[in-house]
CSV table of C-alpha atoms and ligand atoms in Angstrom, one decimal:
chain,number,residue,atom,x,y,z
A,1,MET,CA,-77.8,33.3,-73.4
A,2,ALA,CA,-75.3,30.6,-74.4
A,3,SER,CA,-77.2,27.4,-75.2
A,4,TYR,CA,-75.4,24.3,-74.2
A,5,GLN,CA,-76.5,20.9,-75.2
A,6,ARG,CA,-75.6,17.6,-73.6
A,7,VAL,CA,-72.9,15.5,-75.4
A,8,LYS,CA,-74.4,13.2,-78.1
A,9,GLY,CA,-75.2,9.8,-76.7
A,10,THR,CA,-75.6,11.0,-73.1
A,11,GLN,CA,-78.8,11.6,-71.1
A,12,ASP,CA,-80.1,13.6,-68.2
A,13,PHE,CA,-82.2,11.7,-65.7
A,14,TYR,CA,-84.8,13.4,-63.6
A,15,GLY,CA,-88.4,13.1,-62.5
A,16,VAL,CA,-89.9,9.7,-63.1
A,17,ASP,CA,-86.9,8.5,-65.2
A,18,ILE,CA,-84.5,8.7,-62.3
A,19,LYS,CA,-87.0,7.0,-60.1
A,20,LYS,CA,-87.1,4.1,-62.6
A,21,MET,CA,-83.4,3.8,-62.6
A,22,ARG,CA,-83.4,3.7,-58.8
A,23,ILE,CA,-86.1,1.1,-58.7
A,24,ILE,CA,-84.0,-1.1,-61.0
A,25,GLU,CA,-80.9,-0.5,-58.9
A,26,ASN,CA,-82.6,-1.1,-55.6
A,27,THR,CA,-84.3,-4.3,-56.8
A,28,ALA,CA,-81.0,-5.6,-58.1
A,29,ARG,CA,-79.2,-4.8,-54.9
A,30,THR,CA,-81.8,-6.4,-52.7
A,31,PHE,CA,-82.0,-9.5,-54.9
A,32,LEU,CA,-78.3,-10.0,-55.3
A,33,ASP,CA,-77.8,-9.7,-51.5
A,34,LYS,CA,-79.7,-13.0,-51.3
A,35,TYR,CA,-77.0,-14.6,-53.4
A,36,GLN,CA,-74.3,-13.2,-51.1
A,37,PHE,CA,-72.8,-10.7,-53.5
A,38,THR,CA,-71.3,-7.6,-51.8
A,39,GLU,CA,-70.7,-4.3,-53.5
A,40,ILE,CA,-67.4,-3.1,-55.0
A,41,LYS,CA,-66.9,0.4,-56.3
A,42,THR,CA,-63.9,1.0,-58.5
A,43,PRO,CA,-62.9,4.3,-60.1
A,44,ILE,CA,-64.6,5.6,-63.2
A,45,PHE,CA,-61.2,5.9,-65.0
A,46,GLU,CA,-58.3,3.6,-65.1
A,47,HIS,CA,-54.9,3.3,-66.8
A,48,THR,CA,-55.6,2.5,-70.4
A,49,GLU,CA,-53.7,-0.8,-70.3
A,50,VAL,CA,-56.3,-2.2,-67.8
A,51,PHE,CA,-58.8,-2.4,-70.6
A,52,ALA,CA,-56.5,-2.7,-73.7
A,53,ARG,CA,-54.9,-5.7,-72.3
A,54,SER,CA,-58.0,-7.6,-71.1
A,55,VAL,CA,-60.8,-6.7,-73.4
A,56,GLY,CA,-58.6,-7.2,-76.4
A,57,ASP,CA,-56.8,-4.9,-78.9
A,58,GLU,CA,-58.9,-6.1,-81.7
A,59,SER,CA,-62.3,-5.8,-80.0
A,60,ASP,CA,-64.6,-3.0,-81.1
A,61,ILE,CA,-64.4,-1.6,-77.6
A,62,VAL,CA,-60.6,-1.1,-77.5
A,63,SER,CA,-60.0,-0.5,-81.2
A,64,LYS,CA,-62.7,2.2,-81.7
A,65,GLU,CA,-64.9,3.0,-78.7
A,66,MET,CA,-62.7,4.0,-75.8
A,67,TYR,CA,-62.7,7.5,-74.3
A,68,THR,CA,-58.9,7.8,-73.9
A,69,PHE,CA,-56.9,10.9,-73.0
A,70,LEU,CA,-53.6,11.9,-71.6
A,71,ASP,CA,-53.8,13.5,-68.1
A,72,LYS,CA,-51.6,16.4,-67.0
A,73,GLY,CA,-49.0,13.9,-65.9
A,74,ASN,CA,-48.9,12.4,-69.5
A,75,ARG,CA,-50.5,9.2,-68.4
A,76,SER,CA,-52.9,7.5,-70.8
A,77,ILE,CA,-56.2,7.3,-69.0
A,78,THR,CA,-59.5,5.7,-70.2
A,79,LEU,CA,-63.1,6.2,-68.9
A,80,ARG,CA,-64.2,2.7,-68.2
A,81,PRO,CA,-66.0,1.1,-71.1
A,82,GLU,CA,-67.0,-1.9,-68.9
A,83,GLY,CA,-66.6,-3.1,-65.3
A,84,THR,CA,-64.9,-6.5,-65.4
A,85,ALA,CA,-61.3,-5.4,-66.1
A,86,ALA,CA,-61.4,-2.8,-63.3
A,87,VAL,CA,-62.8,-5.3,-60.8
A,88,VAL,CA,-60.0,-7.8,-61.7
A,89,ARG,CA,-57.4,-5.0,-61.3
A,90,SER,CA,-58.8,-4.2,-57.9
A,91,PHE,CA,-59.0,-7.9,-56.8
A,92,LEU,CA,-55.3,-8.3,-57.6
A,93,GLU,CA,-54.1,-4.9,-56.4
A,94,ASN,CA,-55.8,-5.4,-53.0
A,95,LYS,CA,-54.5,-9.0,-52.9
A,96,LEU,CA,-58.0,-10.3,-52.2
A,97,TYR,CA,-57.2,-13.7,-53.7
A,98,ALA,CA,-55.2,-14.4,-50.6
A,99,SER,CA,-58.4,-14.5,-48.6
A,100,PRO,CA,-59.4,-17.9,-47.2
A,101,ILE,CA,-62.9,-17.4,-48.5
A,102,ALA,CA,-63.5,-19.9,-51.3
A,103,CYS,CA,-65.3,-17.6,-53.6
A,104,THR,CA,-65.3,-13.8,-53.8
A,105,LYS,CA,-68.7,-12.5,-55.2
A,106,TRP,CA,-69.0,-8.8,-56.0
A,107,TYR,CA,-71.6,-6.6,-57.7
A,108,TYR,CA,-71.1,-3.1,-59.0
A,109,VAL,CA,-73.3,-0.3,-60.4
A,110,GLY,CA,-72.3,2.7,-62.3
A,111,PRO,CA,-71.7,4.5,-65.6
A,112,MET,CA,-69.6,3.1,-68.5
A,113,PHE,CA,-68.5,5.0,-71.6
A,114,ARG,CA,-68.2,3.8,-75.1
A,115,TYR,CA,-68.0,5.9,-78.3
A,116,GLU,CA,-70.7,3.9,-80.2
A,117,ARG,CA,-73.2,5.1,-82.7
A,118,PRO,CA,-76.1,6.2,-80.6
A,119,GLN,CA,-79.5,4.6,-81.3
A,120,ALA,CA,-82.4,3.2,-79.4
A,121,GLY,CA,-80.9,1.6,-76.2
A,122,ARG,CA,-77.4,2.4,-77.2
A,123,PHE,CA,-75.6,5.3,-75.5
A,124,ARG,CA,-72.1,6.7,-75.1
A,125,GLU,CA,-72.6,7.0,-71.4
A,126,PHE,CA,-74.7,4.2,-70.0
A,127,ASN,CA,-75.1,2.4,-66.7
A,128,GLN,CA,-74.4,-1.2,-65.9
A,129,PHE,CA,-75.3,-3.4,-63.0
A,130,GLY,CA,-72.8,-6.2,-63.0
A,131,VAL,CA,-71.4,-9.1,-60.9
A,132,GLU,CA,-68.1,-10.9,-60.9
A,133,ALA,CA,-67.2,-14.1,-58.9
A,134,PHE,CA,-63.6,-15.3,-58.5
A,135,GLY,CA,-61.8,-18.3,-57.1
A,136,VAL,CA,-63.9,-21.4,-58.0
A,137,ASP,CA,-63.7,-23.4,-61.2
A,138,SER,CA,-67.0,-25.1,-61.1
A,139,PRO,CA,-70.0,-25.6,-63.5
A,140,LEU,CA,-72.2,-25.1,-60.3
A,141,LEU,CA,-70.9,-21.5,-60.0
A,142,ASP,CA,-71.5,-20.8,-63.7
A,143,ALA,CA,-75.1,-22.1,-63.4
A,144,ASP,CA,-75.6,-20.1,-60.2
A,145,ILE,CA,-74.4,-16.9,-61.8
A,146,ILE,CA,-76.6,-17.4,-64.8
A,147,ALA,CA,-79.5,-18.3,-62.4
A,148,SER,CA,-79.0,-15.0,-60.5
A,149,ALA,CA,-79.4,-13.0,-63.7
A,150,TYR,CA,-82.4,-15.1,-64.9
A,151,PHE,CA,-84.3,-14.8,-61.6
A,152,LEU,CA,-83.4,-11.2,-61.2
A,153,LEU,CA,-85.1,-10.6,-64.6
A,154,GLN,CA,-88.2,-12.3,-63.1
A,155,GLU,CA,-88.0,-10.1,-60.0
A,156,LEU,CA,-87.8,-7.1,-62.3
A,157,LYS,CA,-90.9,-8.4,-64.1
A,158,ILE,CA,-89.2,-8.4,-67.5
A,159,GLU,CA,-90.7,-10.7,-70.0
A,160,GLN,CA,-90.1,-12.0,-73.5
A,161,VAL,CA,-86.4,-12.6,-72.8
A,162,LYS,CA,-84.4,-15.4,-74.3
A,163,LEU,CA,-81.3,-16.8,-72.6
A,164,LYS,CA,-78.6,-17.9,-75.1
A,165,ILE,CA,-75.6,-19.8,-74.0
A,166,ASN,CA,-72.5,-21.3,-75.6
A,167,SER,CA,-69.1,-22.7,-74.7
A,168,LEU,CA,-66.0,-21.2,-76.2
A,169,GLY,CA,-64.0,-24.0,-74.7
A,170,ASP,CA,-60.7,-23.7,-72.9
A,171,PHE,CA,-57.7,-22.0,-74.5
A,172,ALA,CA,-56.6,-25.0,-76.5
A,173,SER,CA,-60.2,-25.6,-77.8
A,174,ARG,CA,-60.6,-21.9,-78.7
A,175,ASN,CA,-57.3,-21.8,-80.6
A,176,ALA,CA,-58.2,-25.0,-82.5
A,177,TYR,CA,-61.5,-23.5,-83.4
A,178,ALA,CA,-60.0,-20.1,-84.4
A,179,LYS,CA,-57.7,-22.0,-86.8
A,180,ALA,CA,-60.6,-23.9,-88.3
A,181,LEU,CA,-62.6,-20.7,-88.8
A,182,HIS,CA,-59.5,-19.0,-90.3
A,183,ASP,CA,-59.1,-21.9,-92.8
A,184,TYR,CA,-62.8,-21.9,-93.7
A,185,PHE,CA,-63.3,-18.1,-94.0
A,186,SER,CA,-60.1,-17.7,-96.1
A,187,HIS,CA,-61.9,-19.4,-99.0
A,188,HIS,CA,-65.0,-17.0,-98.7
A,189,ILE,CA,-63.5,-13.8,-97.5
A,190,ASP,CA,-63.7,-11.9,-100.9
A,191,THR,CA,-67.5,-11.9,-100.5
A,192,MET,CA,-67.5,-10.7,-96.9
A,193,CYS,CA,-67.7,-7.3,-95.3
A,194,HIS,CA,-64.8,-5.0,-94.5
A,195,ASP,CA,-64.8,-5.8,-90.8
A,196,CYS,CA,-64.8,-9.6,-91.4
A,197,LYS,CA,-61.8,-9.1,-93.7
A,198,ARG,CA,-60.0,-7.3,-90.9
A,199,ARG,CA,-61.0,-9.9,-88.3
A,200,LEU,CA,-59.9,-12.9,-90.4
A,201,ALA,CA,-56.3,-12.1,-89.5
A,202,SER,CA,-56.7,-10.7,-86.1
A,203,ASN,CA,-59.5,-12.7,-84.5
A,204,PRO,CA,-61.6,-15.0,-86.8
A,205,LEU,CA,-64.0,-15.9,-83.9
A,206,ARG,CA,-65.3,-12.3,-84.0
A,207,ILE,CA,-66.4,-12.9,-87.6
A,208,LEU,CA,-69.3,-15.0,-86.1
A,209,ASP,CA,-70.4,-11.8,-84.4
A,210,CYS,CA,-70.8,-9.9,-87.7
A,211,LYS,CA,-74.2,-8.2,-88.1
A,212,VAL,CA,-73.7,-7.6,-91.9
A,213,ASP,CA,-73.0,-11.1,-93.0
A,214,ALA,CA,-75.0,-12.8,-90.2
A,215,HIS,CA,-77.6,-14.5,-92.5
A,216,THR,CA,-75.4,-15.5,-95.4
A,217,LYS,CA,-74.9,-19.1,-96.4
A,218,THR,CA,-71.2,-18.8,-95.7
A,219,MET,CA,-71.8,-17.9,-92.1
A,220,LYS,CA,-74.4,-20.6,-91.7
A,221,SER,CA,-72.1,-23.3,-93.0
A,222,ALA,CA,-69.1,-22.2,-90.9
A,223,PRO,CA,-67.5,-24.8,-88.6
A,224,LYS,CA,-69.3,-25.2,-85.2
A,225,MET,CA,-67.5,-24.7,-81.9
A,226,GLN,CA,-69.0,-27.8,-80.4
A,227,HIS,CA,-66.8,-29.9,-82.7
A,228,TYR,CA,-63.6,-28.3,-81.4
A,229,LEU,CA,-64.3,-28.5,-77.7
A,230,SER,CA,-61.9,-30.6,-75.6
A,231,GLU,CA,-63.4,-33.5,-73.7
A,232,GLU,CA,-63.0,-31.5,-70.5
A,233,SER,CA,-64.7,-28.4,-71.9
A,234,LYS,CA,-67.5,-30.5,-73.3
A,235,LYS,CA,-68.1,-32.2,-70.0
A,236,TYR,CA,-68.0,-28.8,-68.2
A,237,PHE,CA,-70.6,-27.3,-70.5
A,238,GLU,CA,-72.8,-30.3,-70.2
A,239,GLU,CA,-72.7,-29.9,-66.4
A,240,VAL,CA,-73.6,-26.3,-66.6
A,241,CYS,CA,-76.6,-27.2,-68.9
A,242,GLN,CA,-77.7,-30.0,-66.6
A,243,MET,CA,-77.7,-27.6,-63.6
A,244,LEU,CA,-79.7,-25.1,-65.6
A,245,ASP,CA,-82.2,-27.8,-66.4
A,246,LEU,CA,-82.5,-28.7,-62.7
A,247,LEU,CA,-83.1,-25.0,-61.9
A,248,LYS,CA,-85.8,-25.1,-64.6
A,249,ILE,CA,-84.1,-22.3,-66.5
A,250,ASP,CA,-85.0,-22.0,-70.2
A,251,TYR,CA,-82.1,-21.5,-72.5
A,252,LEU,CA,-81.0,-22.0,-76.1
A,253,VAL,CA,-77.5,-23.2,-77.0
A,254,ASP,CA,-76.3,-20.8,-79.7
A,255,ASP,CA,-73.2,-21.9,-81.6
A,256,ASN,CA,-72.6,-18.4,-83.0
A,257,LEU,CA,-72.5,-16.7,-79.6
A,258,VAL,CA,-68.9,-15.6,-79.2
A,259,ARG,CA,-69.2,-12.2,-77.4
A,260,GLY,CA,-67.3,-9.1,-78.3
A,261,LEU,CA,-64.7,-9.1,-75.6
A,262,ASP,CA,-61.6,-11.3,-75.8
A,263,TYR,CA,-61.3,-12.5,-72.2
A,264,TYR,CA,-64.0,-15.2,-72.3
A,265,THR,CA,-63.3,-19.0,-72.2
A,266,ASP,CA,-65.9,-21.8,-71.7
A,267,THR,CA,-69.3,-20.6,-70.7
A,268,VAL,CA,-70.7,-17.4,-72.3
A,269,PHE,CA,-74.3,-16.2,-72.3
A,270,GLU,CA,-76.6,-13.4,-73.3
A,271,PHE,CA,-80.2,-12.4,-72.4
A,272,ILE,CA,-81.9,-10.9,-75.4
A,273,ILE,CA,-85.3,-9.4,-76.0
A,274,GLU,CA,-87.7,-11.1,-78.2
A,275,SER,CA,-90.3,-8.8,-79.7
A,276,ASP,CA,-91.8,-8.0,-83.0
A,277,ASP,CA,-90.4,-4.5,-83.2
A,278,ALA,CA,-87.0,-2.8,-83.6
A,279,LEU,CA,-86.0,-3.9,-80.1
A,280,ASN,CA,-86.0,-7.6,-81.1
A,281,GLY,CA,-82.6,-9.1,-80.4
A,282,LEU,CA,-81.5,-6.3,-78.0
A,283,ALA,CA,-79.1,-7.7,-75.4
A,284,ILE,CA,-80.1,-6.6,-71.9
A,285,CYS,CA,-77.5,-8.7,-70.1
A,286,ALA,CA,-74.3,-10.5,-71.1
A,287,GLY,CA,-71.4,-12.3,-69.6
A,288,GLY,CA,-69.3,-15.3,-69.2
A,289,LYS,CA,-66.4,-17.1,-67.7
A,290,TYR,CA,-62.8,-15.9,-68.0
A,291,ALA,CA,-60.2,-18.5,-67.0
A,292,THR,CA,-57.1,-16.6,-67.7
A,293,LEU,CA,-57.9,-12.9,-67.1
A,294,VAL,CA,-56.7,-12.9,-63.5
A,295,SER,CA,-53.4,-14.6,-64.4
A,296,SER,CA,-52.9,-12.3,-67.5
A,297,PHE,CA,-52.9,-9.4,-65.0
A,298,GLY,CA,-50.1,-11.1,-63.1
A,299,GLY,CA,-52.3,-12.8,-60.5
A,300,PRO,CA,-52.7,-16.4,-59.6
A,301,ASN,CA,-54.2,-19.0,-61.9
A,302,MET,CA,-57.8,-18.4,-60.9
A,303,PRO,CA,-61.0,-18.2,-63.0
A,304,GLY,CA,-63.7,-15.7,-62.8
A,305,ILE,CA,-67.2,-15.4,-64.2
A,306,GLY,CA,-69.7,-12.5,-64.3
A,307,TYR,CA,-72.2,-10.5,-66.3
A,308,ALA,CA,-73.5,-7.0,-66.7
A,309,PHE,CA,-77.0,-5.6,-67.3
A,310,GLY,CA,-77.6,-2.5,-69.3
A,311,MET,CA,-79.8,-0.4,-66.9
A,312,GLU,CA,-81.1,2.0,-69.5
A,313,ARG,CA,-82.2,-1.0,-71.6
A,314,LEU,CA,-84.0,-2.6,-68.6
A,315,SER,CA,-85.8,0.7,-68.0
A,316,MET,CA,-86.8,1.0,-71.6
A,317,ILE,CA,-88.1,-2.5,-71.8
A,318,LYS,CA,-90.0,-2.2,-68.6
A,319,THR,CA,-91.7,0.9,-69.9
A,320,GLN,CA,-92.4,-0.9,-73.2
A,321,GLN,CA,-93.9,-3.9,-71.4
A,322,ASN,CA,-95.8,-1.6,-69.1
A,323,SER,CA,-94.5,-3.4,-66.0
A,324,TRP,CA,-93.6,-0.5,-63.6
A,325,GLY,CA,-96.8,-0.7,-61.5
A,326,GLN,CA,-97.4,2.4,-59.4
A,327,ILE,CA,-94.3,4.6,-59.2
A,328,ASP,CA,-94.8,6.8,-56.2
A,329,THR,CA,-94.4,10.5,-57.1
A,330,THR,CA,-96.6,11.8,-54.4
A,331,THR,CA,-95.8,14.1,-51.4
A,332,ASP,CA,-97.3,13.4,-48.0
A,333,VAL,CA,-98.1,17.0,-47.0
A,334,VAL,CA,-98.0,20.5,-48.4
A,335,VAL,CA,-98.2,23.2,-45.7
A,336,ILE,CA,-99.8,26.4,-46.8
A,337,GLY,CA,-99.3,29.8,-45.0
A,338,LEU,CA,-101.9,32.4,-45.6
A,339,ASP,CA,-99.8,35.4,-44.6
A,340,GLU,CA,-96.2,36.2,-43.9
A,341,ALA,CA,-96.2,35.1,-40.2
A,342,SER,CA,-98.2,32.0,-41.1
A,343,LYS,CA,-95.6,31.1,-43.8
A,344,ARG,CA,-92.9,31.1,-41.1
A,345,GLU,CA,-95.1,28.9,-38.9
A,346,ALA,CA,-95.7,26.6,-42.0
A,347,LEU,CA,-92.0,26.2,-42.4
A,348,ARG,CA,-91.6,25.4,-38.7
A,349,ILE,CA,-94.3,22.7,-38.8
A,350,ALA,CA,-92.9,21.3,-42.1
A,351,ASN,CA,-89.6,20.7,-40.5
A,352,ILE,CA,-91.2,18.9,-37.5
A,353,LEU,CA,-93.0,16.7,-40.0
A,354,ARG,CA,-89.9,16.0,-42.1
A,355,VAL,CA,-87.7,14.9,-39.2
A,356,ASN,CA,-90.6,12.5,-38.3
A,357,GLN,CA,-90.3,10.9,-41.7
A,358,ILE,CA,-93.2,12.7,-43.4
A,359,SER,CA,-92.4,14.2,-46.8
A,360,CYS,CA,-93.4,17.7,-46.9
A,361,GLU,CA,-93.2,20.9,-49.0
A,362,VAL,CA,-93.9,24.6,-48.4
A,363,ASP,CA,-94.3,27.6,-50.6
A,364,TYR,CA,-91.3,29.9,-50.2
A,365,LYS,CA,-92.6,32.7,-52.3
A,366,ASN,CA,-95.3,35.2,-51.3
A,367,THR,CA,-97.9,33.5,-53.6
A,368,THR,CA,-101.6,33.5,-53.4
A,369,LEU,CA,-103.7,30.8,-51.8
A,370,LYS,CA,-104.7,29.6,-55.2
A,371,SER,CA,-101.2,29.1,-56.4
A,372,GLN,CA,-100.3,27.3,-53.2
A,373,PHE,CA,-103.1,24.9,-53.8
A,374,LYS,CA,-101.8,24.4,-57.3
A,375,LEU,CA,-98.4,23.5,-55.8
A,376,ALA,CA,-100.1,20.9,-53.7
A,377,GLU,CA,-101.9,19.5,-56.7
A,378,ARG,CA,-98.7,19.3,-58.8
A,379,LEU,CA,-96.9,17.5,-55.9
A,380,GLU,CA,-99.9,15.2,-55.6
A,381,ALA,CA,-100.0,16.0,-51.8
A,382,ARG,CA,-102.2,13.6,-49.8
A,383,PHE,CA,-102.9,16.2,-47.2
A,384,ILE,CA,-102.8,20.0,-47.3
A,385,MET,CA,-102.3,21.8,-44.0
A,386,ILE,CA,-103.5,25.4,-43.9
A,387,ILE,CA,-102.2,28.0,-41.4
A,388,GLY,CA,-103.7,31.5,-41.2
A,389,GLU,CA,-104.1,34.1,-38.5
A,390,GLU,CA,-107.0,32.2,-36.9
A,391,GLU,CA,-105.0,29.0,-36.7
A,392,ARG,CA,-102.0,30.8,-35.2
A,393,LEU,CA,-104.0,32.5,-32.5
A,394,ASN,CA,-105.7,29.2,-31.5
A,395,ASN,CA,-102.6,27.0,-31.9
A,396,VAL,CA,-104.3,24.7,-34.4
A,397,VAL,CA,-103.7,23.6,-38.0
A,398,THR,CA,-106.4,23.0,-40.6
A,399,ILE,CA,-105.9,19.7,-42.4
A,400,LYS,CA,-107.5,18.9,-45.7
A,401,ASP,CA,-107.6,15.3,-46.7
A,402,VAL,CA,-107.3,15.6,-50.5
A,403,LYS,CA,-108.5,12.2,-51.4
A,404,ASN,CA,-111.6,12.1,-49.2
A,405,ASN,CA,-112.3,15.8,-49.5
A,406,THR,CA,-112.7,16.3,-45.7
A,407,GLN,CA,-111.3,18.9,-43.4
A,408,ILE,CA,-110.6,19.0,-39.7
A,409,GLN,CA,-108.7,21.2,-37.2
A,410,VAL,CA,-106.0,19.6,-35.0
A,411,THR,CA,-104.2,21.3,-32.1
A,412,ASN,CA,-100.4,21.8,-32.5
A,413,ASP,CA,-99.8,19.5,-29.5
A,414,THR,CA,-101.6,16.5,-31.1
A,415,LEU,CA,-100.7,17.2,-34.8
A,416,LEU,CA,-97.7,14.9,-34.9
A,417,LYS,CA,-99.6,12.0,-33.3
A,418,TYR,CA,-102.6,12.6,-35.6
A,419,ILE,CA,-100.4,12.6,-38.8
A,420,GLU,CA,-98.4,9.6,-37.7
A,421,GLU,CA,-101.6,7.6,-37.3
A,422,LEU,CA,-102.7,8.6,-40.7
A,423,PHE,CA,-99.5,7.3,-42.3
A,424,LEU,CA,-99.1,4.2,-40.3
B,501,HAM,P1,-71.2,-6.2,-72.7
B,501,HAM,O1,-71.8,-7.2,-73.5
B,501,HAM,O2,-70.2,-5.3,-73.4
B,501,HAM,O3,-70.4,-7.0,-71.6
B,501,HAM,O4,-72.2,-5.3,-72.0
B,501,HAM,C1,-73.2,-5.8,-71.1
B,501,HAM,C2,-74.5,-5.1,-71.3
B,501,HAM,O5,-74.4,-3.7,-71.2
B,501,HAM,C3,-75.1,-5.3,-72.7
B,501,HAM,O6,-75.8,-6.5,-72.8
B,501,HAM,C4,-76.1,-4.1,-72.8
B,501,HAM,O7,-77.3,-4.4,-72.1
B,501,HAM,C5,-75.3,-3.0,-72.0
B,501,HAM,N1,-74.6,-2.1,-72.9
B,501,HAM,C6,-73.5,-2.3,-73.6
B,501,HAM,N2,-73.2,-1.3,-74.3
B,501,HAM,C7,-74.2,-0.4,-74.2
B,501,HAM,C8,-74.4,0.9,-74.7
B,501,HAM,N3,-73.6,1.5,-75.6
B,501,HAM,N4,-75.6,1.6,-74.4
B,501,HAM,C9,-76.4,1.0,-73.5
B,501,HAM,N5,-76.2,-0.3,-72.9
B,501,HAM,C10,-75.1,-0.9,-73.3
B,501,HAM,C11,-69.6,-6.4,-70.6
B,501,HAM,O8,-69.6,-5.2,-70.4
B,501,HAM,C12,-68.9,-7.4,-69.7
B,501,HAM,N6,-68.0,-6.6,-68.8
B,501,HAM,C13,-69.9,-8.2,-69.0
B,501,HAM,C14,-69.2,-9.2,-68.1
B,501,HAM,C15,-69.1,-9.1,-66.7
B,501,HAM,N7,-68.6,-10.3,-68.5
B,501,HAM,C16,-68.1,-10.9,-67.4
B,501,HAM,N8,-68.4,-10.2,-66.4
């Protein structure tokens, strides 16, 4: 038999692991509903330019991580490495900016693809839960977006998280800062890593993101963004921080937070795990404001802001922090048939129960009573119904309450009522 293996960096989800992903997804959906986000679903692949143009040619994502291929019509197609660019594309293509609603607030859930080196919490196919909001240029919106992520993490019962924020300033501030960094690092570049050397010419801001040189004296003495912010950007950032204070949200202003995607301006943020093991520093959510992304796609001059959570990372951290609580893996009822005719009757009864919202399983094979009880045990059935010749002749079902270890007989006519009362 040929033995196929999943592609490196991908995962199969089943059993309790898929339940965990669903719990995260459902919690996020229900919670973000309260913030008036509505769902958007964009395609999993887009024309390559959608990402190349927005995320930035020099970003790691575009320069080395995209799954890009030519389709049969010779078009360059890319499996989405992130959600923001696709959402902006959709916002413009569907002319939703023309809507009179002041602010469009969307969330999305789904798989993203990046050719990264797989390691704990880093995959080549992973799932994000993200939000984007368009149309309002206000520190109140920035603070509210950050608040939604902060309080969602509380709702998900994830602890030991640090929120880092920074301002990259408006375009002019960013350019002035990039020039200052270029001048500064030019004097030290000989001692720096290969990636830093490349970034010096293409995007000096990204040097601050370097993991290799992160703790060097050169890096620590580099010019700070806050000294290059325009008065307007400074005031904007102060107002975001004041609002976060009012919301009693803990945060740390981190000058070195620049983010790996080029579209950000002004507010940027990341939620990272603080622990004393290898997961320390792992980002579970990241985002920021993008003032010119919409217009760079040919749309109106309209800012946007958003973030994305890595769902596998959330799941992993919840498991590590032991915060899942009881995950329901049980089945309400297993119906056992003791002979061939009784098995048919078991299947009939099972379907009546299922259409009445009771989860139910039967044994399809001609197995022994013992193995049918084993099935009930494996499915953690709360009740086992037993049907044999005697039950069929008398129009009754024997019901075993597994937890209390009791057993009674109920007539077919009253079975549904009896069961419904048990589950109410
Ligand atoms: P990002 O920082 O590239 O931002 O990704 C957001 C989150 O996705 C990360 O913090 C991490 O939790 C998760 N993530 C990223 N790469 C991987 C991976 N290879 N394996 C597992 N999880 C991963 C963005 O994607 C932006 N689009 C966020 C945003 C939305 N900014 C504005 N709006």
